[in-house]
XYZ file of C-alpha atoms in Angstrom:
610
model
C 0.000 0.000 0.000
C 1.341 3.405 -0.951
C 1.628 5.908 1.902
C -0.507 9.073 1.419
C 1.477 12.066 0.217
C 0.007 14.284 2.965
C 1.371 11.928 5.651
C 4.838 12.280 4.149
C 4.488 16.068 4.196
C 3.367 15.989 7.856
C 6.423 13.961 8.872
C 8.787 16.259 6.973
C 7.390 19.495 8.427
C 7.516 18.167 11.989
C 11.137 17.098 11.474
C 12.026 20.559 10.108
C 10.310 22.240 13.066
C 12.315 20.160 15.565
C 15.555 21.216 13.873
C 14.559 24.885 13.940
C 13.769 25.032 17.649
C 16.529 25.955 20.158
C 18.450 22.915 21.420
C 17.087 23.247 24.969
C 13.454 23.284 23.878
C 11.637 19.952 23.873
C 9.118 19.131 21.131
C 6.599 16.358 21.747
C 4.301 15.008 19.087
C 0.708 14.497 20.209
C -2.009 12.219 18.878
C -3.903 14.011 16.124
C -6.577 15.647 18.245
C -8.683 18.454 16.835
C -5.966 20.345 15.041
C -3.109 20.101 17.544
C 0.037 18.348 16.303
C 2.423 18.793 19.200
C 3.567 20.780 22.180
C 6.816 22.546 23.046
C 8.240 22.856 26.558
C 10.798 25.614 27.075
C 13.959 25.009 29.091
C 16.571 27.660 29.902
C 20.046 26.993 31.267
C 19.025 23.415 32.024
C 15.985 24.471 34.058
C 12.354 23.978 33.161
C 10.642 27.351 32.878
C 7.134 25.935 33.073
C 6.407 27.596 29.701
C 4.445 25.281 27.432
C 2.678 25.948 24.141
C 0.809 23.917 21.545
C 1.487 23.941 17.814
C -0.523 23.188 14.704
C 2.019 22.436 11.975
C 1.111 22.891 8.319
C 3.245 22.270 5.248
C 3.042 23.863 1.843
C 5.001 23.418 -1.361
C 4.185 26.933 -2.562
C 3.317 29.616 0.030
C 0.880 32.288 -1.147
C 2.148 35.827 -0.585
C -0.081 38.914 -0.737
C 0.847 41.837 -2.963
C 2.763 43.553 -0.149
C 5.312 40.736 -0.321
C 5.423 40.486 3.499
C 2.174 38.678 4.344
C 1.408 35.014 3.695
C -2.188 33.952 3.131
C -3.153 30.513 4.434
C -6.514 28.742 4.598
C -7.494 27.142 7.917
C -10.587 25.194 8.956
C -13.076 27.501 10.664
C -13.791 25.093 13.522
C -10.052 24.790 14.228
C -9.605 28.570 14.208
C -12.545 28.968 16.595
C -11.067 26.351 18.908
C -7.691 28.103 18.991
C -9.078 31.631 19.466
C -12.064 31.051 21.758
C -11.679 27.765 23.616
C -8.082 26.599 24.031
C -6.723 27.579 27.455
C -3.018 27.335 26.559
C -0.999 29.361 24.013
C -1.016 27.893 20.508
C 1.045 28.771 17.432
C 0.208 28.047 13.822
C 3.439 26.858 12.187
C 3.703 27.050 8.388
C 6.583 25.258 6.672
C 7.748 25.900 3.121
C 8.900 22.375 2.273
C 10.711 23.311 -0.927
C 12.851 26.106 0.572
C 12.845 24.787 4.161
C 11.507 28.056 5.548
C 9.406 28.132 8.729
C 6.965 30.843 9.810
C 4.984 31.076 13.030
C 1.773 32.903 13.868
C 0.432 33.738 17.354
C -3.130 32.998 16.357
C -4.742 33.898 19.696
C -3.389 37.467 19.353
C -4.842 37.907 15.851
C -7.621 40.452 16.484
C -8.451 40.699 12.767
C -9.026 36.940 12.600
C -11.165 37.038 15.757
C -13.416 39.700 14.215
C -13.780 37.827 10.923
C -14.497 34.516 12.654
C -17.941 35.639 13.810
C -19.056 36.492 10.266
C -17.490 33.330 8.853
C -19.381 31.141 11.343
C -22.672 32.953 10.665
C -22.265 32.313 6.947
C -21.420 28.658 7.524
C -18.059 28.861 5.721
C -15.877 25.837 6.419
C -12.551 27.671 6.029
C -11.112 31.051 6.917
C -7.991 32.863 5.691
C -5.173 33.525 8.145
C -2.611 36.247 7.425
C 0.919 35.401 8.608
C 3.717 37.940 9.015
C 6.668 36.562 6.994
C 9.133 38.234 9.405
C 8.151 35.762 12.138
C 10.551 32.965 11.255
C 12.381 30.103 12.927
C 15.125 29.522 13.905
C 15.553 33.337 13.897
C 14.535 35.312 16.994
C 12.984 32.643 19.252
C 12.904 35.406 21.900
C 10.181 37.185 19.917
C 8.179 33.953 19.743
C 8.512 33.567 23.526
C 7.336 37.123 24.065
C 4.234 36.434 21.971
C 3.722 33.206 23.915
C 3.727 35.194 27.165
C 1.259 37.686 25.706
C -1.069 34.823 24.767
C -0.795 33.385 28.291
C -1.842 36.753 29.724
C -4.683 37.090 27.216
C -6.011 33.663 28.196
C -5.834 34.670 31.856
C -7.833 37.808 31.081
C -10.498 35.734 29.402
C -11.227 34.314 32.840
C -10.885 37.814 34.302
C -13.839 38.801 32.120
C -16.151 35.853 32.835
C -17.365 36.324 36.422
C -20.970 36.994 37.298
C -22.790 38.576 40.222
C -26.214 37.816 38.692
C -27.568 36.013 41.749
C -26.486 38.734 44.172
C -27.681 41.607 41.969
C -31.024 39.896 41.357
C -31.513 39.471 45.096
C -30.686 43.108 45.816
C -32.706 44.535 42.919
C -35.810 42.618 44.060
C -35.854 44.421 47.416
C -38.533 47.103 47.492
C -38.282 48.261 51.106
C -36.185 47.494 54.176
C -37.056 48.309 57.754
C -33.841 49.786 59.191
C -34.802 48.711 62.709
C -34.565 44.991 61.878
C -30.955 45.080 60.731
C -29.275 43.219 63.547
C -25.670 44.051 62.731
C -26.428 47.723 62.134
C -28.241 48.062 65.455
C -25.658 45.963 67.239
C -22.739 48.000 66.005
C -24.491 51.258 66.821
C -25.235 49.970 70.301
C -21.713 48.685 70.648
C -20.037 52.004 69.980
C -19.782 53.212 73.522
C -20.306 56.917 73.731
C -16.935 57.650 75.303
C -15.016 55.607 72.742
C -16.861 57.301 69.916
C -16.164 60.774 71.316
C -12.442 60.046 71.629
C -12.342 58.490 68.166
C -14.109 61.382 66.458
C -12.135 64.013 68.322
C -8.894 62.519 67.039
C -7.656 61.496 70.483
C -6.288 58.201 69.155
C -4.150 57.512 72.239
C -7.153 57.416 74.601
C -9.262 55.642 71.988
C -6.593 52.930 71.769
C -6.644 52.507 75.559
C -10.446 52.171 75.548
C -10.271 49.632 72.705
C -7.871 47.511 74.766
C -10.214 47.699 77.778
C -13.231 46.606 75.726
C -11.406 43.671 74.136
C -10.223 42.455 77.564
C -13.605 42.915 79.244
C -15.247 39.486 79.463
C -18.628 41.062 80.138
C -18.553 43.381 77.108
C -21.155 42.546 74.431
C -19.808 40.699 71.394
C -20.933 43.545 69.110
C -18.870 45.948 71.198
C -15.773 43.789 70.866
C -16.223 43.494 67.099
C -16.570 47.274 66.807
C -13.493 47.835 69.005
C -11.452 45.311 67.022
C -12.292 47.058 63.755
C -11.247 50.393 65.241
C -7.978 48.774 66.345
C -7.459 47.629 62.762
C -7.995 51.174 61.454
C -5.408 52.455 63.939
C -2.914 49.805 62.844
C -3.466 50.620 59.165
C -3.043 54.326 59.879
C 0.214 53.593 61.708
C 1.675 51.500 58.879
C 0.786 54.188 56.368
C 2.459 56.861 58.483
C 5.755 54.937 58.441
C 5.506 54.183 54.693
C 4.848 50.465 55.129
C 1.734 50.167 52.950
C 3.041 46.929 51.487
C 2.290 45.233 54.824
C -1.401 46.228 54.894
C -2.734 42.917 53.434
C -0.960 41.031 56.244
C -2.397 43.447 58.811
C -5.895 42.904 57.433
C -5.459 39.121 57.447
C -4.255 39.190 61.059
C -7.276 41.176 62.252
C -9.620 39.032 60.138
C -8.275 35.925 61.905
C -8.833 37.579 65.300
C -12.368 38.542 64.322
C -13.133 35.032 63.104
C -11.976 33.580 66.438
C -13.980 36.201 68.338
C -17.199 35.485 66.393
C -16.913 31.700 66.291
C -19.796 31.234 68.739
C -21.619 34.440 67.855
C -24.723 35.105 65.745
C -24.823 34.249 62.040
C -24.423 37.825 60.794
C -21.177 38.267 62.716
C -19.801 34.947 61.481
C -20.628 35.903 57.882
C -19.064 39.327 58.420
C -15.880 37.756 59.818
C -15.694 35.390 56.839
C -16.170 38.327 54.473
C -13.430 40.303 56.213
C -11.019 37.435 55.617
C -12.045 37.017 51.970
C -11.672 40.750 51.314
C -8.215 40.672 52.929
C -7.253 37.735 50.690
C -8.593 39.658 47.683
C -6.408 42.614 48.695
C -3.356 40.351 48.982
C -4.042 38.828 45.534
C -4.449 42.278 43.934
C -1.243 43.541 45.552
C 0.644 40.460 44.323
C -0.738 40.973 40.814
C 0.304 44.647 40.853
C 3.748 43.858 42.255
C 4.384 41.455 39.368
C 3.293 44.192 36.956
C 5.862 46.539 38.547
C 8.414 43.752 38.256
C 7.680 43.598 34.527
C 8.249 47.334 34.153
C 11.513 47.193 36.088
C 12.583 44.151 34.077
C 12.311 46.279 30.933
C 14.712 48.753 32.546
C 17.170 46.006 33.530
C 17.036 44.657 29.983
C 18.112 48.082 28.733
C 20.972 47.999 31.247
C 22.065 44.566 30.009
C 21.130 42.883 33.310
C 18.166 40.844 32.075
C 17.917 37.226 33.195
C 16.305 35.188 30.351
C 15.010 32.561 32.778
C 13.174 35.148 34.864
C 11.798 36.769 31.710
C 10.188 33.502 30.637
C 8.787 32.854 34.107
C 7.337 36.306 34.657
C 4.296 36.416 32.355
C 3.023 32.886 33.178
C 3.379 33.837 36.835
C 1.444 37.020 36.164
C -1.291 35.104 34.351
C -1.753 32.899 37.407
C -1.826 35.981 39.662
C -4.607 37.541 37.557
C -6.637 34.345 37.779
C -6.143 34.367 41.552
C -7.697 37.848 41.753
C -10.779 36.585 39.912
C -11.109 33.563 42.215
C -10.835 35.755 45.343
C -13.409 38.160 43.939
C -15.817 35.305 43.268
C -15.379 34.101 46.853
C -16.400 37.565 48.080
C -19.430 37.596 45.787
C -20.626 34.213 47.073
C -20.431 35.392 50.686
C -22.207 38.663 49.861
C -24.894 36.596 48.151
C -25.195 34.433 51.288
C -25.541 37.548 53.439
C -28.274 38.904 51.128
C -30.163 35.602 51.214
C -30.070 35.776 55.023
C -31.459 39.304 54.996
C -28.217 40.896 56.257
C -28.493 43.871 53.923
C -26.456 46.280 56.026
C -23.651 43.742 55.917
C -23.909 43.514 52.113
C -23.705 47.282 51.625
C -20.921 47.714 54.194
C -18.638 44.976 52.878
C -19.328 45.840 49.241
C -17.499 49.097 49.998
C -14.466 47.031 51.034
C -14.565 45.021 47.802
C -14.835 48.202 45.700
C -11.849 49.803 47.432
C -9.690 46.767 46.634
C -10.864 46.223 43.043
C -10.074 49.829 42.071
C -6.361 48.937 42.278
C -6.925 45.995 39.932
C -8.593 48.362 37.465
C -5.573 50.667 37.627
C -3.293 47.806 36.619
C -5.559 46.698 33.761
C -5.634 50.242 32.413
C -1.856 50.558 32.698
C -1.445 47.687 30.253
C -4.161 48.763 27.832
C -6.498 45.840 28.653
C -9.499 47.767 27.302
C -11.843 44.772 27.054
C -11.171 43.668 30.610
C -11.384 47.277 31.876
C -14.794 47.780 30.245
C -16.044 44.512 31.720
C -14.938 45.350 35.263
C -16.148 48.960 35.105
C -19.612 47.680 34.193
C -19.584 44.989 36.905
C -18.319 47.264 39.677
C -20.722 50.062 38.757
C -23.666 47.657 38.944
C -22.428 46.314 42.277
C -21.903 49.824 43.679
C -25.310 50.987 42.484
C -27.074 48.066 44.172
C -25.174 48.600 47.430
C -25.913 52.353 47.420
C -29.601 51.613 46.925
C -29.542 49.224 49.891
C -27.771 51.793 52.093
C -30.394 54.397 51.124
C -33.252 52.034 51.998
C -31.558 51.401 55.332
C -31.400 55.183 55.773
C -27.680 54.890 56.496
C -26.633 58.063 54.728
C -23.026 57.934 55.874
C -22.627 54.432 54.383
C -24.325 55.528 51.157
C -21.940 58.483 51.021
C -18.936 56.191 51.532
C -20.078 53.877 48.717
C -20.648 56.765 46.295
C -17.260 58.245 47.080
C -15.434 54.950 46.650
C -17.244 54.206 43.386
C -15.899 57.459 41.916
C -12.506 55.759 41.654
C -13.913 53.198 39.215
C -13.267 55.954 36.668
C -9.979 56.339 34.852
C -8.486 59.125 36.966
C -6.058 59.958 34.135
C -8.799 60.805 31.631
C -10.999 63.838 32.183
C -13.837 62.427 30.032
C -14.001 59.226 32.088
C -13.764 61.225 35.313
C -16.584 63.598 34.327
C -18.798 60.671 33.302
C -18.241 59.009 36.673
C -18.902 62.314 38.477
C -22.255 62.623 36.712
C -23.135 59.075 37.792
C -22.053 59.808 41.387
C -24.187 62.980 41.537
C -27.255 61.016 40.431
C -26.574 58.452 43.142
C -26.208 61.278 45.685
C -29.806 62.325 44.935
C -30.881 59.299 47.016
C -29.567 61.032 50.161
C -32.330 63.270 51.598
C -30.221 64.688 54.444
C -29.023 68.001 53.094
C -25.841 68.293 55.165
C -24.662 64.759 54.301
C -25.406 65.260 50.597
C -23.642 68.638 50.512
C -20.600 67.191 52.286
C -20.523 64.317 49.808
C -20.799 66.546 46.732
C -18.075 68.841 48.076
C -15.853 65.798 48.610
C -16.550 64.511 45.095
C -15.696 67.894 43.589
C -12.442 68.079 45.576
C -11.485 64.595 44.365
C -12.270 65.594 40.786
C -10.246 68.823 41.013
C -7.289 67.020 42.536
C -7.361 64.373 39.799
C -7.563 66.973 37.034
C -4.581 68.872 38.472
C -2.541 65.698 38.320
C -3.467 64.888 34.718
C -1.068 67.395 33.186
C 1.985 65.890 34.882
C 1.180 62.222 35.269
C 1.770 61.141 31.656
C 5.521 61.721 31.633
C 6.179 61.401 35.347
C 8.951 59.038 36.386
C 9.078 57.475 39.839
C 11.262 59.257 42.355
C 14.037 57.403 44.149
C 11.788 57.013 47.209
C 8.936 55.681 45.055
C 11.296 53.242 43.334
C 12.558 52.040 46.713
C 9.005 51.425 47.858
C 8.211 49.469 44.674
C 11.291 47.324 45.202
C 10.375 46.671 48.858
C 6.897 45.626 47.773
C 8.254 43.289 45.086
C 10.794 41.806 47.500
C 7.975 40.965 49.882
C 5.957 39.346 47.064
C 8.997 37.181 46.277
C 9.187 36.012 49.894
C 12.144 38.210 50.906
C 11.732 39.465 54.474
C 13.666 42.733 54.586
C 13.226 42.912 58.377
C 15.082 39.618 58.897
C 18.709 40.421 59.756
C 19.623 36.725 59.476
C 18.502 36.458 55.836
C 21.539 36.909 53.565
C 19.420 37.727 50.512
C 17.512 40.357 52.512
C 20.828 41.865 53.623
C 21.982 42.190 50.006
C 18.684 43.822 48.980
C 18.892 46.267 51.903
C 22.391 47.280 50.760
C 21.074 47.793 47.241
C 18.191 49.946 48.501
C 20.518 52.145 50.542
C 22.949 52.571 47.641
C 20.233 53.188 45.037
C 20.715 56.895 45.727
C 24.510 57.546 46.023
C 24.144 61.319 46.551
C 25.616 61.212 50.068
C 28.919 59.845 48.717
C 29.269 61.322 45.239
C 28.518 64.892 46.337
C 31.727 64.923 48.415
C 33.894 65.219 45.277
C 33.300 65.810 41.564
C 36.089 63.357 40.691
C 34.279 60.323 42.163
C 32.756 57.769 39.786
C 30.661 54.742 40.759
C 30.870 51.666 38.487
C 28.357 48.835 38.974
C 29.485 45.251 38.475
C 28.008 41.782 38.668
C 24.915 41.077 40.746
C 22.965 37.993 41.777
C 19.495 36.715 40.914
C 17.682 38.843 43.564
C 19.125 42.027 42.046
C 18.063 40.948 38.553
C 14.544 39.936 39.624
C 14.026 43.194 41.521
C 15.693 45.457 38.955
C 18.107 46.628 41.664
C 21.603 46.931 40.115
C 23.103 48.398 43.303
C 22.482 45.096 45.140
C 25.773 43.710 43.872
C 29.461 44.426 43.361
C 30.464 48.038 42.804
C 33.687 50.023 42.489
C 34.245 53.590 43.659
C 36.889 55.421 41.614
C 38.773 58.706 41.787
C 38.933 59.634 38.095
C 41.627 62.251 38.719
C 44.220 60.099 40.511
C 43.077 56.634 39.327
C 42.416 55.285 42.816
C 39.648 52.704 43.171
C 38.231 50.056 45.496
C 35.548 47.431 44.976
C 33.015 45.894 47.318
C 29.315 45.628 48.181
C 28.692 48.578 50.519
C 29.158 52.055 49.082
C 29.716 53.648 52.492
C 32.572 51.216 53.296
C 34.215 51.945 49.947
C 33.942 55.676 50.513
C 35.385 55.442 54.026
C 38.431 53.545 52.745
C 38.991 56.024 49.931
C 38.706 58.995 52.308
C 41.016 57.434 54.929
C 43.652 56.408 52.403
C 43.607 59.302 49.930
C 40.847 61.907 49.997
C 41.399 63.263 53.520
C 44.765 64.749 52.489
C 43.952 65.462 48.827
C 44.351 69.081 47.739
C 42.254 68.428 44.592
C 39.072 67.587 46.442
C 36.177 69.411 44.754
C 32.768 68.838 46.391
C 29.415 69.665 44.840
C 27.186 72.350 46.414
C 25.248 71.104 49.437
C 21.971 71.189 47.485
C 23.278 68.895 44.693
C 21.524 65.541 44.224
C 22.350 62.563 42.047
C 20.077 61.690 39.109
C 20.044 59.094 36.337
C 20.796 61.542 33.519
C 23.924 62.688 35.326
C 24.932 59.062 35.918
C 24.458 58.206 32.224
C 26.717 61.090 31.215
C 29.337 59.972 33.751
C 29.183 56.434 32.425
C 29.686 57.719 28.875
C 32.774 59.656 29.965
C 34.405 57.189 32.342
C 32.754 53.780 31.946
C 35.365 52.244 29.671
C 38.341 53.584 31.674
C 36.992 52.812 35.135
C 35.079 49.511 35.173
C 33.800 47.595 38.204
C 36.692 45.415 39.390
């Protein structure tokens, strides 16, 4: 029996693909299963990166080029294209092989927005095939790094599919069906109001936080105090702790603070009424949502800093391949945590705990705003539109509930927090959200509360508009960059407060030396050369967490080491203290990156890190 010609072509194209892939990449053929021929696992420096993608390999004896000479036209089955673009949950590449000239092209089909738009029409018309346009510059074995970058983009896109598929239908239906609520039957609302002892409230509102803290401690230790009172006191203690961490610029620790207090509240309410147990569970879920959002944002910052390290020639290829799959998983984690919160809010609504729903919805909104910021930063317009719509509907329902409960302060809080659903960097989006917020404020009949809310909204709008002119080109300051690096270090499991952790010690040195003003301002002849650094420095984009050499460019003295202050002390003791050529900068001078780049251009080749 003669073997079919197409089978021979299939074997040849798969063999050519294997030869074109980097030596460390592993290609595995798969049973012919709905248009997938094989999978590729990516290794780097002998380590598995966890990056995996599928391939559909096609061979042709005469590729069809369009008139531009750069685009290849190829016909693909419509059902296969739909499977790749809409259903497959792993990255997939279409590989086209020119058998005659042994050329190989690849196409990231899940990123093909033109194909995705045409697919809908093609399916409606019942066409069995659809044309795919392939960029002839995407070739193998050339530039596998570009292919990997597209693979990472597809992994993120797939993650954002799940980001845009959650539903609060059950909760919103429950809330929208409520016509009237008797405020006097809301157990938690009454309990918390009763629990707020008059003295504690007076101290809290007057700003006497020291005495309020002492009263909180007394209430929590008092075995006869009502459970509602203890819950209220514990939440005030949490607000004090959060305020303290913010005052010392330790915002990165806030998710851990929230989780700690949520655990205490859960233990406190274990034998309490149902509404307090649900509230404690919600507190924990909201804290976990906050932690997931912070982790997602930290990885985004890591991506931005990685781009800087790549420009500096410090990029670690292994970390580059790991980063986007890790980010995709982090985005999915945010969605899962959000869904957990929605299920508990739904449970609270089903149990008639409407005050609880409105109150904790405010917590969810505050956290999700940060997720929206990250989505906007990366131009994820589809996901942004989805979440804006979802969060607006959720906020509107919660505001309506707060109004029916006649809790005007809570309604005001929800309206104010929902303002930040808008894109604060676009005046049109901000004005649209302001109009929505004003309409919501019409539900508040108390004139003084409504006026205070509208004044607050207008102040927020004015502040945001003032920032718009500068925010586009603003670069992070040294202090802001240090904070970002501390946050990322924490997300990578590096405890910067642990003096016994060697990696943490190296990172702390790098943070201190990130701004070398204190040393370099002592003499215009000093030049700092940065040398090799370890994996933590690469992952954090912190080049000063490594070897460095401090040079005198006038007399050719230099010394290398890790700590800039130690190097400077040696140079001063040995040479500078008696040097007649010492030429300090003015006291107001500060180091900046432009100055450093110019110094590197002048002295980098003569005075390397040694």
